Amino acid sequence: MERKGWGCLSIWLGLIIVAMFVMLPVDKAAAHHDAAHTAKMKELDSASEALYRYMQDGDGAKAQLEMDRIVQIVQTLSFQGLTSVEGIHALSETIIDTREALARSQSQPEEWRASSSQLRLAVDSLLHKEQPLWIQYYKLFTDDLSQLSKARTESDAAGIKQAYHQLQEHYETIRPAAVIQLDPSLVSRADSWMSYMESLCEEKAAEPDTLKGAISSGTDLIHDLFGKKRSEPTLLPLTGTTTPWQWSLLIGGWIIVALTYTGIRNYNAYQEVRPAAGSKGRHTWRL
């Protein structure tokens, strides 16, 4: 029995040793692959940042070199675990659009700035999940919605169009980056809302209440898009009156009346429930 036991133990030890030698090259290969992938991601980040800077400055020659580098890196990069199919498609479209804009005449600086901003945010979104750059656009979106709401209140049709076009420009800038990181259904909701807002803002006589409702729903959507908590409902002054202090006095008067009424009831109850006259050492309670 002892020989059998030692024989089995020897076999198991031999298998473990063989497995260790087999797995060692696999682990080294995996580590090497991860290191190469990380290096490519850093190179892509650096190239997109340089491309953004050169295109913002209008330096087409240097921008073209960085564009070629980006295309070369992306062609050999694995996107597994980085984003969804929709995210890969959005990044590819952004690269193509930027390359086409770069190939056109340098007399279109606005297009260069817009396309390079889209690509820079998209690549950053691919690499930085926690604090991506596109999240910083939240303040611009809230300002755009405030301008829309103000123009609607003032019945300023030109102001409504201008505010919407500003909002649309900001949305198109961050959209590829958002697709890379977010659930596709959320971006689809945002696309639908933007399309609906465009139809309302382009109308010559849009219904004020309809536009107000659309802006309100858009506020909640923007909060969801940027991962912000929706605002809790707050108590606001009553609208439709120019003398809110009168309402404050009226509410205060109601409180005083309620407290006085409660005090009188408690006093009457105390008068009815009391010791009977002439009792010695005993109390009779009237219920």
Short mmCIF file of C-alpha atoms in Angstrom, two decimals:
data_model
loop_
_atom_site.label_atom_id
_atom_site.label_comp_id
_atom_site.label_asym_id
_atom_site.label_seq_id
_atom_site.Cartn_x
_atom_site.Cartn_y
_atom_site.Cartn_z
CA MET A 1 0.00 0.00 0.00
CA GLU A 2 2.82 2.39 0.82
CA ARG A 3 4.44 1.81 -2.58
CA LYS A 4 1.11 2.44 -4.31
CA GLY A 5 0.63 5.68 -2.37
CA TRP A 6 4.12 6.91 -3.16
CA GLY A 7 3.60 5.97 -6.80
CA CYS A 8 0.43 8.01 -7.09
CA LEU A 9 2.06 10.95 -5.33
CA SER A 10 5.01 10.84 -7.72
CA ILE A 11 2.67 10.84 -10.72
CA TRP A 12 0.76 13.85 -9.37
CA LEU A 13 3.97 15.77 -8.66
CA GLY A 14 5.21 14.98 -12.16
CA LEU A 15 1.98 16.27 -13.71
CA ILE A 16 2.14 19.47 -11.66
CA ILE A 17 5.73 20.13 -12.70
CA VAL A 18 4.90 19.51 -16.37
CA ALA A 19 1.87 21.83 -16.11
CA MET A 20 4.03 24.55 -14.58
CA PHE A 21 6.53 24.35 -17.43
CA VAL A 22 3.71 24.38 -19.98
CA MET A 23 1.88 27.32 -18.41
CA LEU A 24 5.01 29.41 -17.90
CA PRO A 25 5.43 30.28 -21.59
CA VAL A 26 1.68 30.93 -21.86
CA ASP A 27 1.80 33.39 -18.95
CA LYS A 28 4.83 35.09 -20.43
CA ALA A 29 3.10 35.36 -23.80
CA ALA A 30 -0.06 36.80 -22.19
CA ALA A 31 1.98 39.34 -20.22
CA HIS A 32 3.88 40.31 -23.36
CA HIS A 33 0.61 40.71 -25.27
CA ASP A 34 -0.87 42.90 -22.53
CA ALA A 35 2.24 45.07 -22.43
CA ALA A 36 2.17 45.49 -26.23
CA HIS A 37 -1.53 46.35 -26.13
CA THR A 38 -0.98 48.96 -23.40
CA ALA A 39 1.87 50.50 -25.39
CA LYS A 40 -0.35 50.76 -28.47
CA MET A 41 -3.12 52.40 -26.47
CA LYS A 42 -0.71 54.99 -25.10
CA GLU A 43 0.64 55.64 -28.58
CA LEU A 44 -2.91 56.10 -29.89
CA ASP A 45 -3.65 58.55 -27.10
CA SER A 46 -0.50 60.52 -27.86
CA ALA A 47 -1.18 60.56 -31.60
CA SER A 48 -4.78 61.75 -31.20
CA GLU A 49 -3.68 64.53 -28.86
CA ALA A 50 -0.99 65.67 -31.30
CA LEU A 51 -3.45 65.49 -34.23
CA TYR A 52 -5.94 67.63 -32.29
CA ARG A 53 -3.29 70.23 -31.55
CA TYR A 54 -2.01 70.42 -35.15
CA MET A 55 -5.49 70.59 -36.67
CA GLN A 56 -6.56 73.27 -34.21
CA ASP A 57 -3.49 75.27 -35.25
CA GLY A 58 -4.04 74.57 -38.95
CA ASP A 59 -0.77 72.67 -39.45
CA GLY A 60 -1.86 70.23 -42.15
CA ALA A 61 1.52 68.59 -42.79
CA LYS A 62 2.13 67.53 -39.20
CA ALA A 63 -1.53 66.61 -38.73
CA GLN A 64 -1.35 64.25 -41.71
CA LEU A 65 1.61 62.41 -40.17
CA GLU A 66 -0.35 61.88 -36.94
CA MET A 67 -3.43 60.83 -38.91
CA ASP A 68 -1.41 58.13 -40.70
CA ARG A 69 -0.07 56.96 -37.35
CA ILE A 70 -3.56 56.71 -35.88
CA VAL A 71 -4.84 54.66 -38.82
CA GLN A 72 -1.87 52.31 -38.57
CA ILE A 73 -2.37 51.77 -34.83
CA VAL A 74 -6.11 51.21 -35.08
CA GLN A 75 -5.66 48.60 -37.80
CA THR A 76 -3.58 46.45 -35.43
CA LEU A 77 -5.48 47.16 -32.21
CA SER A 78 -7.82 44.73 -30.45
CA PHE A 79 -11.00 46.37 -29.17
CA GLN A 80 -12.15 43.37 -27.13
CA GLY A 81 -13.35 44.56 -23.74
CA LEU A 82 -12.88 48.22 -24.63
CA THR A 83 -16.22 49.08 -26.22
CA SER A 84 -19.27 47.69 -28.00
CA VAL A 85 -19.79 47.09 -31.71
CA GLU A 86 -21.54 50.46 -31.87
CA GLY A 87 -18.52 52.05 -30.19
CA ILE A 88 -16.10 50.55 -32.72
CA HIS A 89 -18.32 51.79 -35.55
CA ALA A 90 -18.48 55.31 -34.04
CA LEU A 91 -14.69 55.46 -33.67
CA SER A 92 -14.16 54.24 -37.23
CA GLU A 93 -16.59 56.83 -38.61
CA THR A 94 -14.87 59.59 -36.67
CA ILE A 95 -11.45 58.59 -38.00
CA ILE A 96 -12.77 58.52 -41.57
CA ASP A 97 -14.51 61.90 -41.20
CA THR A 98 -11.38 63.48 -39.72
CA ARG A 99 -9.16 62.06 -42.45
CA GLU A 100 -11.53 63.35 -45.15
CA ALA A 101 -11.65 66.78 -43.53
CA LEU A 102 -7.86 66.83 -43.41
CA ALA A 103 -7.64 65.89 -47.08
CA ARG A 104 -9.81 68.83 -48.08
CA SER A 105 -8.68 72.42 -48.44
CA GLN A 106 -7.24 74.17 -45.40
CA SER A 107 -9.73 76.96 -45.97
CA GLN A 108 -12.20 75.17 -43.65
CA PRO A 109 -10.75 75.73 -40.16
CA GLU A 110 -14.10 75.20 -38.43
CA GLU A 111 -14.42 71.72 -39.92
CA TRP A 112 -10.88 70.90 -38.86
CA ARG A 113 -11.52 72.04 -35.31
CA ALA A 114 -14.82 70.16 -35.06
CA SER A 115 -13.57 66.86 -36.50
CA SER A 116 -10.32 66.86 -34.51
CA SER A 117 -12.29 67.55 -31.31
CA GLN A 118 -14.59 64.60 -32.04
CA LEU A 119 -11.66 62.24 -32.62
CA ARG A 120 -9.74 63.44 -29.57
CA LEU A 121 -12.75 62.90 -27.30
CA ALA A 122 -13.52 59.51 -28.88
CA VAL A 123 -10.00 58.14 -28.36
CA ASP A 124 -9.91 59.52 -24.82
CA SER A 125 -13.26 57.87 -24.11
CA LEU A 126 -11.83 54.56 -25.28
CA LEU A 127 -8.86 54.81 -22.92
CA HIS A 128 -10.27 56.56 -19.85
CA LYS A 129 -13.44 55.07 -18.45
CA GLU A 130 -13.50 56.87 -15.12
CA GLN A 131 -12.88 60.54 -15.99
CA PRO A 132 -13.25 60.99 -19.77
CA LEU A 133 -12.86 64.45 -21.25
CA TRP A 134 -16.32 64.50 -22.86
CA ILE A 135 -17.99 64.62 -19.43
CA GLN A 136 -16.71 68.18 -19.09
CA TYR A 137 -19.26 69.22 -21.73
CA TYR A 138 -22.07 68.86 -19.18
CA LYS A 139 -21.86 72.53 -18.22
CA LEU A 140 -22.10 73.58 -21.87
CA PHE A 141 -25.22 71.44 -22.32
CA THR A 142 -26.94 72.94 -19.27
CA ASP A 143 -26.08 76.43 -20.48
CA ASP A 144 -27.53 75.63 -23.91
CA LEU A 145 -30.76 74.40 -22.33
CA SER A 146 -30.95 77.55 -20.21
CA GLN A 147 -30.59 79.69 -23.32
CA LEU A 148 -33.31 77.65 -25.05
CA SER A 149 -35.64 78.09 -22.11
CA LYS A 150 -34.95 81.82 -21.93
CA ALA A 151 -35.56 82.31 -25.65
CA ARG A 152 -38.81 80.34 -25.40
CA THR A 153 -40.01 82.49 -22.49
CA GLU A 154 -39.26 85.65 -24.48
CA SER A 155 -40.85 84.19 -27.64
CA ASP A 156 -37.56 84.84 -29.43
CA ALA A 157 -37.66 82.59 -32.52
CA ALA A 158 -34.16 83.60 -33.67
CA GLY A 159 -32.80 83.01 -30.17
CA ILE A 160 -34.42 79.55 -30.06
CA LYS A 161 -32.75 78.54 -33.33
CA GLN A 162 -29.39 79.89 -32.26
CA ALA A 163 -29.53 78.10 -28.90
CA TYR A 164 -30.52 74.83 -30.56
CA HIS A 165 -27.72 75.03 -33.15
CA GLN A 166 -25.24 75.57 -30.32
CA LEU A 167 -26.65 72.55 -28.49
CA GLN A 168 -26.52 70.48 -31.68
CA GLU A 169 -22.86 71.39 -32.26
CA HIS A 170 -21.93 70.32 -28.73
CA TYR A 171 -23.89 67.08 -29.05
CA GLU A 172 -22.26 66.13 -32.34
CA THR A 173 -18.85 66.78 -30.78
CA ILE A 174 -19.34 64.39 -27.85
CA ARG A 175 -21.59 61.82 -29.54
CA PRO A 176 -18.86 59.38 -30.74
CA ALA A 177 -17.26 59.44 -27.29
CA ALA A 178 -20.65 58.82 -25.66
CA VAL A 179 -21.40 55.88 -27.98
CA ILE A 180 -18.06 54.30 -27.03
CA GLN A 181 -18.88 54.35 -23.33
CA LEU A 182 -22.65 54.33 -22.88
CA ASP A 183 -25.50 51.93 -23.50
CA PRO A 184 -26.59 52.31 -27.15
CA SER A 185 -30.23 52.73 -26.10
CA LEU A 186 -29.37 55.89 -24.14
CA VAL A 187 -27.62 57.44 -27.13
CA SER A 188 -30.59 56.46 -29.32
CA ARG A 189 -32.88 58.33 -26.93
CA ALA A 190 -30.63 61.37 -27.19
CA ASP A 191 -30.64 61.14 -31.00
CA SER A 192 -34.43 61.01 -31.06
CA TRP A 193 -34.74 63.95 -28.68
CA MET A 194 -32.32 66.06 -30.71
CA SER A 195 -34.27 65.29 -33.89
CA TYR A 196 -37.53 66.22 -32.17
CA MET A 197 -36.04 69.46 -30.86
CA GLU A 198 -34.81 70.35 -34.33
CA SER A 199 -38.31 69.99 -35.76
CA LEU A 200 -39.73 72.22 -33.01
CA CYS A 201 -37.03 74.89 -33.16
CA GLU A 202 -37.20 75.18 -36.94
CA GLU A 203 -40.95 75.79 -36.88
CA LYS A 204 -41.92 79.40 -37.40
CA ALA A 205 -44.64 79.25 -34.76
CA ALA A 206 -43.88 76.38 -32.41
CA GLU A 207 -46.34 75.85 -29.55
CA PRO A 208 -44.75 77.34 -26.39
CA ASP A 209 -46.11 74.59 -24.13
CA THR A 210 -44.86 71.86 -26.47
CA LEU A 211 -41.40 73.38 -26.58
CA LYS A 212 -41.42 73.82 -22.80
CA GLY A 213 -42.24 70.13 -22.32
CA ALA A 214 -39.51 69.09 -24.76
CA ILE A 215 -36.91 71.18 -22.93
CA SER A 216 -38.00 69.71 -19.60
CA SER A 217 -37.66 66.13 -20.85
CA GLY A 218 -34.32 67.06 -22.42
CA THR A 219 -33.03 68.22 -19.04
CA ASP A 220 -33.65 64.78 -17.54
CA LEU A 221 -32.09 63.14 -20.61
CA ILE A 222 -28.94 65.25 -20.32
CA HIS A 223 -28.62 64.23 -16.66
CA ASP A 224 -28.82 60.57 -17.69
CA LEU A 225 -26.41 61.06 -20.58
CA PHE A 226 -23.71 62.53 -18.34
CA GLY A 227 -24.39 60.24 -15.39
CA LYS A 228 -25.71 63.02 -13.18
CA LYS A 229 -28.44 62.61 -10.58
CA ARG A 230 -31.73 64.16 -11.52
CA SER A 231 -32.65 67.21 -9.49
CA GLU A 232 -34.90 66.59 -6.54
CA PRO A 233 -38.19 68.53 -6.56
CA THR A 234 -38.00 71.72 -4.52
CA LEU A 235 -40.64 74.03 -3.09
CA LEU A 236 -40.76 77.19 -5.18
CA PRO A 237 -42.69 80.43 -4.63
CA LEU A 238 -46.18 80.40 -6.03
CA THR A 239 -46.26 81.80 -9.55
CA GLY A 240 -48.92 84.00 -11.06
CA THR A 241 -48.79 86.66 -8.34
CA THR A 242 -46.61 89.71 -7.77
CA THR A 243 -47.11 89.69 -3.97
CA PRO A 244 -45.72 86.40 -2.60
CA TRP A 245 -45.44 87.93 0.91
CA GLN A 246 -49.24 87.89 1.17
CA TRP A 247 -49.23 84.15 0.61
CA SER A 248 -46.60 83.80 3.33
CA LEU A 249 -48.76 85.76 5.77
CA LEU A 250 -51.81 83.70 4.85
CA ILE A 251 -49.97 80.40 5.39
CA GLY A 252 -48.59 81.72 8.68
CA GLY A 253 -52.11 82.71 9.74
CA TRP A 254 -53.40 79.21 9.03
CA ILE A 255 -50.68 77.76 11.25
CA ILE A 256 -51.52 80.14 14.09
CA VAL A 257 -55.25 79.31 13.83
CA ALA A 258 -54.50 75.59 13.90
CA LEU A 259 -52.27 75.92 16.97
CA THR A 260 -54.83 78.10 18.78
CA TYR A 261 -57.63 75.64 18.04
CA THR A 262 -55.54 72.76 19.35
CA GLY A 263 -54.70 74.69 22.51
CA ILE A 264 -58.38 75.48 23.21
CA ARG A 265 -59.36 71.82 22.79
CA ASN A 266 -56.63 70.71 25.17
CA TYR A 267 -57.73 73.32 27.74
CA ASN A 268 -61.40 72.24 27.57
CA ALA A 269 -60.41 68.61 27.92
CA TYR A 270 -58.38 69.45 31.03
CA GLN A 271 -61.36 71.30 32.57
CA GLU A 272 -63.67 68.33 32.01
CA VAL A 273 -61.28 65.68 33.31
CA ARG A 274 -60.49 66.87 36.93
CA PRO A 275 -60.92 65.69 40.57
CA ALA A 276 -64.52 65.73 41.94
CA ALA A 277 -65.23 68.34 44.64
CA GLY A 278 -65.40 67.15 48.28
CA SER A 279 -63.60 63.84 47.80
CA LYS A 280 -61.16 62.74 50.48
CA GLY A 281 -58.07 61.03 49.24
CA ARG A 282 -59.84 59.55 46.22
CA HIS A 283 -60.28 60.95 42.72
CA THR A 284 -63.24 60.38 40.49
CA TRP A 285 -62.46 60.79 36.80
CA ARG A 286 -65.19 61.84 34.39
CA LEU A 287 -64.75 59.98 31.14
#
